[in-house]
Amino acid sequence: RMGVSEGFWHHEYWLPPGAIWEDLKESADVHYPQPQHLLLCIPGALLLIFVRFIFERTVALPLGRALGVSDKQRPKVQTNVTLEGFYILLGKTPKKEELVSLAKKSDLPVRNVETWFRHRRAQDHPRLMKKFCEASWRFTFYFTSFFSGLALLYDKPWFWDHTVCWLKFPQQPLSPVLGSFYLLELSFYCSLVATLPFDVKRKDFKEQIIHHIATITLIFVSYCANMIRFGMIVMLVHDASDYILELAKILHYLKWKRVCETVFNVFAVVFIISRLVIFPLTLVSSDLPLPLSHSVYYYFVTKVSLFPISCLISAFLMILQLLHIFWSYVIIQMIFNVILRGEKRQDARSDTEESDRSEGEDLAKNK
């Protein structure tokens, strides 16, 4: 398979006890996931990056201008080799004693050196239009992905009862449309990793990298092991809140404060329910024909046979769950800070151009 050593693709690693790769042999009428298909994510990611480039310049940019998004004028920074060298090599925010030393070397007052660094940091801060374009692209993809996935799964019995995900597993034929959707999701997350160095760097940058690596690994492994049904539900649960957050960011950049506040609150509720309740927990009786009748993660770790790949998937799902808890804590903390100290936070909005706080904090402070 894919020309990789037989040891790596040994069926005991990838399939549940009693199953072998011959069980997933394709025929003219029946199709199963083939690992070599995952190579399509490379051109897929490149295509999505190209589509994003075109979208941001032909749709998001004109739309932003039409809606009044504009970048603030920033003070020009005078060229200073000494200060620039320190800024690039040693740090963007020098300490008090360093400011004094730099002032002597530059023959400038300490206050002027401090102002230079503040303006230099502001110069590097991402432009509002860039943020708007990025959020518009992610909103468009997440919105399309979530509702397309919902339309694909709505008539599937295993969507309403997650125990059906594992009936006759792994001998579950793969429809071409679900396979294409799966590869599209993989391509998108690969494109996000590829563009990370060029995108707006957020406060939770490290957590985002961990999230993307975990997501790509889960999609890759679950595709090879033919856990497409399980993977589709996991992706749908995660996509439920993403487009709402991107919409809240867009409204924040447009300075539509009231609507932004409402949408952000909706996002907080949907995120916490989907990530901390629907995904990990069992909510109601399994006799009810509801998508909540068997939680996604709980049923997987308690009912599915253990084999190496299922253990690996469990570990990465746990990583995602820890990230969900972290982000939920941040969201709740922001909301409480605004409720309890809203006026103080609004009064403390000086030098917002150079601030490195996350978009969520910006949204909360906008309330």
GROMACS .gro file of C-alpha atoms in nm:
model
  367
    1ARG     CA    1   0.000   0.000   0.000
    2MET     CA    2   0.151   0.325  -0.125
    3GLY     CA    3   0.482   0.138  -0.166
    4VAL     CA    4   0.552   0.167   0.208
    5SER     CA    5   0.698  -0.126   0.399
    6GLU     CA    6   0.459  -0.405   0.489
    7GLY     CA    7   0.550  -0.362   0.854
    8PHE     CA    8   0.411  -0.009   0.865
    9TRP     CA    9   0.086  -0.112   0.698
   10HIS     CA   10   0.038  -0.434   0.890
   11HIS     CA   11  -0.334  -0.490   0.937
   12GLU     CA   12  -0.299  -0.551   1.310
   13TYR     CA   13  -0.192  -0.188   1.354
   14TRP     CA   14  -0.459  -0.026   1.140
   15LEU     CA   15  -0.764  -0.251   1.167
   16PRO     CA   16  -0.961  -0.402   1.455
   17PRO     CA   17  -0.894  -0.762   1.564
   18GLY     CA   18  -1.006  -1.012   1.300
   19ALA     CA   19  -0.998  -0.765   1.008
   20ILE     CA   20  -0.741  -0.768   0.727
   21TRP     CA   21  -0.671  -0.541   0.431
   22GLU     CA   22  -0.834  -0.791   0.195
   23ASP     CA   23  -1.166  -0.704   0.361
   24LEU     CA   24  -1.130  -0.355   0.212
   25LYS     CA   25  -1.046  -0.466  -0.140
   26GLU     CA   26  -1.222  -0.249  -0.396
   27SER     CA   27  -1.441  -0.373  -0.678
   28ALA     CA   28  -1.620  -0.207  -0.966
   29ASP     CA   29  -1.922  -0.127  -0.749
   30VAL     CA   30  -1.776  -0.101  -0.398
   31HIS     CA   31  -1.514   0.157  -0.298
   32TYR     CA   32  -1.305   0.187   0.015
   33PRO     CA   33  -1.053   0.452   0.127
   34GLN     CA   34  -0.712   0.406  -0.033
   35PRO     CA   35  -0.414   0.569   0.147
   36GLN     CA   36  -0.259   0.683  -0.181
   37HIS     CA   37  -0.560   0.911  -0.230
   38LEU     CA   38  -0.427   1.122   0.059
   39LEU     CA   39  -0.151   1.249  -0.169
   40LEU     CA   40  -0.421   1.459  -0.333
   41CYS     CA   41  -0.414   1.685  -0.029
   42ILE     CA   42  -0.089   1.839  -0.157
   43PRO     CA   43  -0.233   1.979  -0.482
   44GLY     CA   44  -0.558   2.037  -0.291
   45ALA     CA   45  -0.384   2.259  -0.038
   46LEU     CA   46  -0.203   2.452  -0.313
   47LEU     CA   47  -0.532   2.500  -0.497
   48LEU     CA   48  -0.702   2.630  -0.182
   49ILE     CA   49  -0.417   2.876  -0.123
   50PHE     CA   50  -0.460   3.001  -0.480
   51VAL     CA   51  -0.839   3.026  -0.439
   52ARG     CA   52  -0.788   3.214  -0.112
   53PHE     CA   53  -0.549   3.458  -0.283
   54ILE     CA   54  -0.806   3.528  -0.555
   55PHE     CA   55  -1.095   3.548  -0.304
   56GLU     CA   56  -0.920   3.795  -0.074
   57ARG     CA   57  -0.832   4.030  -0.359
   58THR     CA   58  -1.145   4.010  -0.571
   59VAL     CA   59  -1.412   3.961  -0.302
   60ALA     CA   60  -1.294   4.036   0.052
   61LEU     CA   61  -1.085   4.345  -0.026
   62PRO     CA   62  -1.353   4.528  -0.230
   63LEU     CA   63  -1.619   4.423   0.021
   64GLY     CA   64  -1.413   4.555   0.311
   65ARG     CA   65  -1.361   4.887   0.139
   66ALA     CA   66  -1.732   4.913   0.054
   67LEU     CA   67  -1.823   4.848   0.418
   68GLY     CA   68  -1.582   5.109   0.546
   69VAL     CA   69  -1.287   4.901   0.666
   70SER     CA   70  -0.978   5.120   0.657
   71ASP     CA   71  -0.629   5.102   0.801
   72LYS     CA   72  -0.527   5.373   1.042
   73GLN     CA   73  -0.242   5.602   0.952
   74ARG     CA   74   0.063   5.501   1.148
   75PRO     CA   75   0.350   5.730   1.247
   76LYS     CA   76   0.659   5.688   1.031
   77VAL     CA   77   0.967   5.559   1.209
   78GLN     CA   78   1.294   5.737   1.141
   79THR     CA   79   1.576   5.511   1.031
   80ASN     CA   80   1.808   5.429   1.319
   81VAL     CA   81   2.058   5.146   1.272
   82THR     CA   82   2.127   5.103   1.644
   83LEU     CA   83   1.763   5.084   1.748
   84GLU     CA   84   1.665   4.872   1.449
   85GLY     CA   85   1.943   4.625   1.525
   86PHE     CA   86   1.825   4.589   1.884
   87TYR     CA   87   1.462   4.555   1.770
   88ILE     CA   88   1.537   4.273   1.528
   89LEU     CA   89   1.799   4.082   1.727
   90LEU     CA   90   1.726   4.137   2.095
   91GLY     CA   91   1.362   4.232   2.142
   92LYS     CA   92   1.076   4.463   2.059
   93THR     CA   93   1.027   4.594   2.413
   94PRO     CA   94   1.357   4.691   2.578
   95LYS     CA   95   1.381   4.714   2.955
   96LYS     CA   96   1.440   5.043   3.135
   97GLU     CA   97   1.816   4.998   3.166
   98GLU     CA   98   1.833   4.894   2.801
   99LEU     CA   99   1.644   5.208   2.700
  100VAL     CA  100   1.902   5.419   2.885
  101SER     CA  101   2.190   5.238   2.715
  102LEU     CA  102   2.028   5.272   2.371
  103ALA     CA  103   1.963   5.640   2.434
  104LYS     CA  104   2.334   5.699   2.501
  105LYS     CA  105   2.442   5.502   2.194
  106SER     CA  106   2.191   5.684   1.973
  107ASP     CA  107   2.247   6.025   2.130
  108LEU     CA  108   1.871   6.057   2.186
  109PRO     CA  109   1.653   6.127   2.490
  110VAL     CA  110   1.520   5.813   2.659
  111ARG     CA  111   1.164   5.925   2.588
  112ASN     CA  112   1.240   5.948   2.215
  113VAL     CA  113   1.385   5.596   2.217
  114GLU     CA  114   1.077   5.465   2.396
  115THR     CA  115   0.853   5.637   2.141
  116TRP     CA  116   1.059   5.493   1.856
  117PHE     CA  117   1.006   5.138   1.981
  118ARG     CA  118   0.634   5.197   2.033
  119HIS     CA  119   0.592   5.329   1.679
  120ARG     CA  120   0.811   5.048   1.541
  121ARG     CA  121   0.591   4.787   1.707
  122ALA     CA  122   0.283   4.959   1.566
  123GLN     CA  123   0.440   4.944   1.222
  124ASP     CA  124   0.463   4.563   1.246
  125HIS     CA  125   0.112   4.521   1.380
  126PRO     CA  126  -0.118   4.356   1.120
  127ARG     CA  127  -0.335   4.590   0.920
  128LEU     CA  128  -0.709   4.585   0.982
  129MET     CA  129  -0.784   4.508   0.618
  130LYS     CA  130  -0.553   4.205   0.629
  131LYS     CA  131  -0.740   4.074   0.933
  132PHE     CA  132  -1.073   4.137   0.761
  133CYS     CA  133  -0.967   3.948   0.448
  134GLU     CA  134  -0.835   3.651   0.645
  135ALA     CA  135  -1.149   3.628   0.857
  136SER     CA  136  -1.368   3.656   0.545
  137TRP     CA  137  -1.189   3.364   0.381
  138ARG     CA  138  -1.212   3.142   0.688
  139PHE     CA  139  -1.578   3.234   0.741
  140THR     CA  140  -1.658   3.145   0.381
  141PHE     CA  141  -1.485   2.807   0.404
  142TYR     CA  142  -1.614   2.711   0.749
  143PHE     CA  143  -1.969   2.818   0.665
  144THR     CA  144  -1.966   2.622   0.339
  145SER     CA  145  -1.798   2.323   0.501
  146PHE     CA  146  -2.036   2.300   0.796
  147PHE     CA  147  -2.361   2.326   0.603
  148SER     CA  148  -2.234   2.105   0.319
  149GLY     CA  149  -2.135   1.843   0.576
  150LEU     CA  150  -2.472   1.876   0.745
  151ALA     CA  151  -2.648   1.824   0.413
  152LEU     CA  152  -2.435   1.518   0.339
  153LEU     CA  153  -2.496   1.356   0.677
  154TYR     CA  154  -2.856   1.453   0.747
  155ASP     CA  155  -3.005   1.142   0.583
  156LYS     CA  156  -2.743   0.902   0.720
  157PRO     CA  157  -2.865   0.676   1.004
  158TRP     CA  158  -2.520   0.684   1.166
  159PHE     CA  159  -2.546   1.060   1.203
  160TRP     CA  160  -2.852   1.025   1.426
  161ASP     CA  161  -2.727   0.721   1.617
  162HIS     CA  162  -2.350   0.710   1.653
  163THR     CA  163  -2.348   0.340   1.740
  164VAL     CA  164  -2.431   0.274   1.373
  165CYS     CA  165  -2.090   0.426   1.286
  166TRP     CA  166  -1.932   0.101   1.391
  167LEU     CA  167  -2.173  -0.155   1.241
  168LYS     CA  168  -1.975  -0.390   1.015
  169PHE     CA  169  -1.664  -0.178   1.071
  170PRO     CA  170  -1.426  -0.164   0.888
  171GLN     CA  171  -1.619  -0.307   0.592
  172GLN     CA  172  -1.809   0.016   0.525
  173PRO     CA  173  -1.811   0.124   0.160
  174LEU     CA  174  -1.709   0.485   0.099
  175SER     CA  175  -1.921   0.705  -0.124
  176PRO     CA  176  -1.716   0.929  -0.356
  177VAL     CA  177  -1.878   1.247  -0.223
  178LEU     CA  178  -1.784   1.170   0.139
  179GLY     CA  179  -1.431   1.077   0.033
  180SER     CA  180  -1.397   1.405  -0.156
  181PHE     CA  181  -1.530   1.603   0.141
  182TYR     CA  182  -1.281   1.430   0.371
  183LEU     CA  183  -0.989   1.513   0.143
  184LEU     CA  184  -1.110   1.872   0.110
  185GLU     CA  185  -1.098   1.912   0.489
  186LEU     CA  186  -0.748   1.764   0.498
  187SER     CA  187  -0.636   1.998   0.219
  188PHE     CA  188  -0.777   2.299   0.402
  189TYR     CA  189  -0.591   2.229   0.726
  190CYS     CA  190  -0.272   2.163   0.531
  191SER     CA  191  -0.320   2.502   0.363
  192LEU     CA  192  -0.363   2.666   0.706
  193VAL     CA  193  -0.032   2.520   0.823
  194ALA     CA  194   0.141   2.632   0.501
  195THR     CA  195   0.019   2.993   0.541
  196LEU     CA  196   0.080   3.023   0.918
  197PRO     CA  197   0.407   3.219   0.873
  198PHE     CA  198   0.226   3.478   0.658
  199ASP     CA  199  -0.103   3.506   0.847
  200VAL     CA  200  -0.180   3.732   1.141
  201LYS     CA  201   0.000   3.582   1.440
  202ARG     CA  202  -0.235   3.544   1.733
  203LYS     CA  203  -0.172   3.508   2.103
  204ASP     CA  204  -0.265   3.137   2.095
  205PHE     CA  205  -0.027   3.070   1.804
  206LYS     CA  206   0.130   2.764   1.970
  207GLU     CA  207  -0.210   2.616   2.053
  208GLN     CA  208  -0.319   2.669   1.693
  209ILE     CA  209  -0.016   2.477   1.567
  210ILE     CA  210  -0.092   2.189   1.805
  211HIS     CA  211  -0.456   2.194   1.693
  212HIS     CA  212  -0.369   2.185   1.322
  213ILE     CA  213  -0.115   1.903   1.364
  214ALA     CA  214  -0.362   1.698   1.570
  215THR     CA  215  -0.640   1.760   1.318
  216ILE     CA  216  -0.427   1.664   1.017
  217THR     CA  217  -0.308   1.349   1.195
  218LEU     CA  218  -0.663   1.247   1.288
  219ILE     CA  219  -0.795   1.301   0.934
  220PHE     CA  220  -0.502   1.112   0.782
  221VAL     CA  221  -0.517   0.815   1.018
  222SER     CA  222  -0.895   0.785   1.030
  223TYR     CA  223  -0.910   0.786   0.649
  224CYS     CA  224  -0.657   0.504   0.619
  225ALA     CA  225  -0.842   0.299   0.884
  226ASN     CA  226  -1.180   0.365   0.716
  227MET     CA  227  -1.322   0.554   1.016
  228ILE     CA  228  -1.487   0.798   0.775
  229ARG     CA  229  -1.825   0.795   0.949
  230PHE     CA  230  -1.673   0.871   1.286
  231GLY     CA  231  -1.440   1.132   1.135
  232MET     CA  232  -1.723   1.310   0.953
  233ILE     CA  233  -1.920   1.353   1.275
  234VAL     CA  234  -1.612   1.477   1.463
  235MET     CA  235  -1.544   1.734   1.189
  236LEU     CA  236  -1.906   1.848   1.183
  237VAL     CA  237  -1.914   1.896   1.560
  238HIS     CA  238  -1.596   2.105   1.540
  239ASP     CA  239  -1.712   2.310   1.240
  240ALA     CA  240  -2.035   2.410   1.417
  241SER     CA  241  -1.881   2.710   1.595
  242ASP     CA  242  -1.586   2.810   1.374
  243TYR     CA  243  -1.781   3.011   1.116
  244ILE     CA  244  -1.964   3.198   1.395
  245LEU     CA  245  -1.633   3.312   1.545
  246GLU     CA  246  -1.508   3.433   1.207
  247LEU     CA  247  -1.834   3.623   1.157
  248ALA     CA  248  -1.787   3.788   1.496
  249LYS     CA  249  -1.436   3.892   1.394
  250ILE     CA  250  -1.567   4.043   1.070
  251LEU     CA  251  -1.830   4.241   1.262
  252HIS     CA  252  -1.562   4.355   1.506
  253TYR     CA  253  -1.347   4.489   1.223
  254LEU     CA  254  -1.654   4.667   1.084
  255LYS     CA  255  -1.711   4.819   1.431
  256TRP     CA  256  -2.071   4.691   1.441
  257LYS     CA  257  -2.053   4.661   1.816
  258ARG     CA  258  -2.405   4.550   1.908
  259VAL     CA  259  -2.428   4.281   1.642
  260CYS     CA  260  -2.073   4.170   1.718
  261GLU     CA  261  -2.162   4.131   2.085
  262THR     CA  262  -2.463   3.914   2.003
  263VAL     CA  263  -2.276   3.695   1.755
  264PHE     CA  264  -1.983   3.649   1.994
  265ASN     CA  265  -2.221   3.538   2.269
  266VAL     CA  266  -2.382   3.290   2.028
  267PHE     CA  267  -2.035   3.163   1.940
  268ALA     CA  268  -1.947   3.115   2.307
  269VAL     CA  269  -2.262   2.910   2.370
  270VAL     CA  270  -2.225   2.696   2.055
  271PHE     CA  271  -1.853   2.639   2.116
  272ILE     CA  272  -1.895   2.527   2.476
  273ILE     CA  273  -2.195   2.304   2.402
  274SER     CA  274  -2.039   2.141   2.094
  275ARG     CA  275  -1.685   2.101   2.231
  276LEU     CA  276  -1.747   2.033   2.601
  277VAL     CA  277  -2.084   1.858   2.594
  278ILE     CA  278  -2.180   1.699   2.261
  279PHE     CA  279  -1.828   1.586   2.174
  280PRO     CA  280  -1.710   1.424   2.500
  281LEU     CA  281  -2.019   1.338   2.704
  282THR     CA  282  -2.323   1.112   2.696
  283LEU     CA  283  -2.626   1.335   2.736
  284VAL     CA  284  -2.948   1.141   2.702
  285SER     CA  285  -3.086   0.792   2.677
  286SER     CA  286  -2.948   0.588   2.389
  287ASP     CA  287  -3.304   0.490   2.302
  288LEU     CA  288  -3.373   0.837   2.162
  289PRO     CA  289  -3.305   0.884   1.789
  290LEU     CA  290  -3.102   1.202   1.839
  291PRO     CA  291  -2.751   1.297   1.735
  292LEU     CA  292  -2.684   1.340   2.109
  293SER     CA  293  -2.795   0.988   2.192
  294HIS     CA  294  -2.436   0.868   2.194
  295SER     CA  295  -2.160   1.119   2.229
  296VAL     CA  296  -1.885   1.111   1.971
  297TYR     CA  297  -1.579   1.068   2.190
  298TYR     CA  298  -1.731   0.879   2.483
  299TYR     CA  299  -1.871   0.600   2.269
  300PHE     CA  300  -1.549   0.567   2.071
  301VAL     CA  301  -1.323   0.519   2.373
  302THR     CA  302  -1.561   0.291   2.564
  303LYS     CA  303  -1.714   0.067   2.297
  304VAL     CA  304  -1.480   0.040   1.998
  305SER     CA  305  -1.227  -0.245   2.004
  306LEU     CA  306  -0.878  -0.142   2.105
  307PHE     CA  307  -0.601  -0.167   1.846
  308PRO     CA  308  -0.295   0.056   1.787
  309ILE     CA  309  -0.458   0.311   1.557
  310SER     CA  310  -0.769   0.343   1.775
  311CYS     CA  311  -0.540   0.416   2.072
  312LEU     CA  312  -0.353   0.676   1.867
  313ILE     CA  313  -0.680   0.841   1.766
  314SER     CA  314  -0.796   0.843   2.129
  315ALA     CA  315  -0.474   1.018   2.231
  316PHE     CA  316  -0.510   1.290   1.967
  317LEU     CA  317  -0.878   1.336   2.046
  318MET     CA  318  -0.775   1.390   2.406
  319ILE     CA  319  -0.529   1.657   2.291
  320LEU     CA  320  -0.813   1.830   2.107
  321GLN     CA  321  -1.031   1.805   2.415
  322LEU     CA  322  -0.764   1.968   2.631
  323LEU     CA  323  -0.746   2.252   2.377
  324HIS     CA  324  -1.127   2.283   2.392
  325ILE     CA  325  -1.108   2.318   2.770
  326PHE     CA  326  -0.832   2.579   2.741
  327TRP     CA  327  -1.021   2.787   2.483
  328SER     CA  328  -1.349   2.755   2.676
  329TYR     CA  329  -1.173   2.886   2.986
  330VAL     CA  330  -1.039   3.181   2.786
  331ILE     CA  331  -1.384   3.256   2.642
  332ILE     CA  332  -1.557   3.239   2.981
  333GLN     CA  333  -1.283   3.448   3.141
  334MET     CA  334  -1.320   3.716   2.874
  335ILE     CA  335  -1.696   3.732   2.912
  336PHE     CA  336  -1.675   3.762   3.291
  337ASN     CA  337  -1.404   4.027   3.263
  338VAL     CA  338  -1.628   4.234   3.038
  339ILE     CA  339  -1.932   4.188   3.265
  340LEU     CA  340  -1.742   4.270   3.584
  341ARG     CA  341  -1.490   4.524   3.453
  342GLY     CA  342  -1.634   4.639   3.124
  343GLU     CA  343  -1.585   5.011   3.175
  344LYS     CA  344  -1.230   4.972   3.301
  345ARG     CA  345  -1.138   4.755   3.005
  346GLN     CA  346  -1.291   5.003   2.763
  347ASP     CA  347  -1.097   5.286   2.928
  348ALA     CA  348  -0.771   5.095   2.888
  349ARG     CA  349  -0.770   5.084   2.509
  350SER     CA  350  -0.462   5.300   2.452
  351ASP     CA  351  -0.203   5.186   2.202
  352THR     CA  352  -0.434   4.919   2.060
  353GLU     CA  353  -0.237   4.932   1.737
  354GLU     CA  354   0.065   4.769   1.898
  355SER     CA  355  -0.126   4.526   2.116
  356ASP     CA  356  -0.064   4.155   2.060
  357ARG     CA  357  -0.376   4.029   2.230
  358SER     CA  358  -0.582   3.760   2.062
  359GLU     CA  359  -0.883   3.828   1.846
  360GLY     CA  360  -1.109   3.688   2.118
  361GLU     CA  361  -0.982   3.949   2.363
  362ASP     CA  362  -1.036   4.221   2.103
  363LEU     CA  363  -1.390   4.100   2.055
  364ALA     CA  364  -1.457   4.090   2.427
  365LYS     CA  365  -1.320   4.440   2.478
  366ASN     CA  366  -1.541   4.561   2.197
  367LYS     CA  367  -1.852   4.468   2.398
   0.00000   0.00000   0.00000
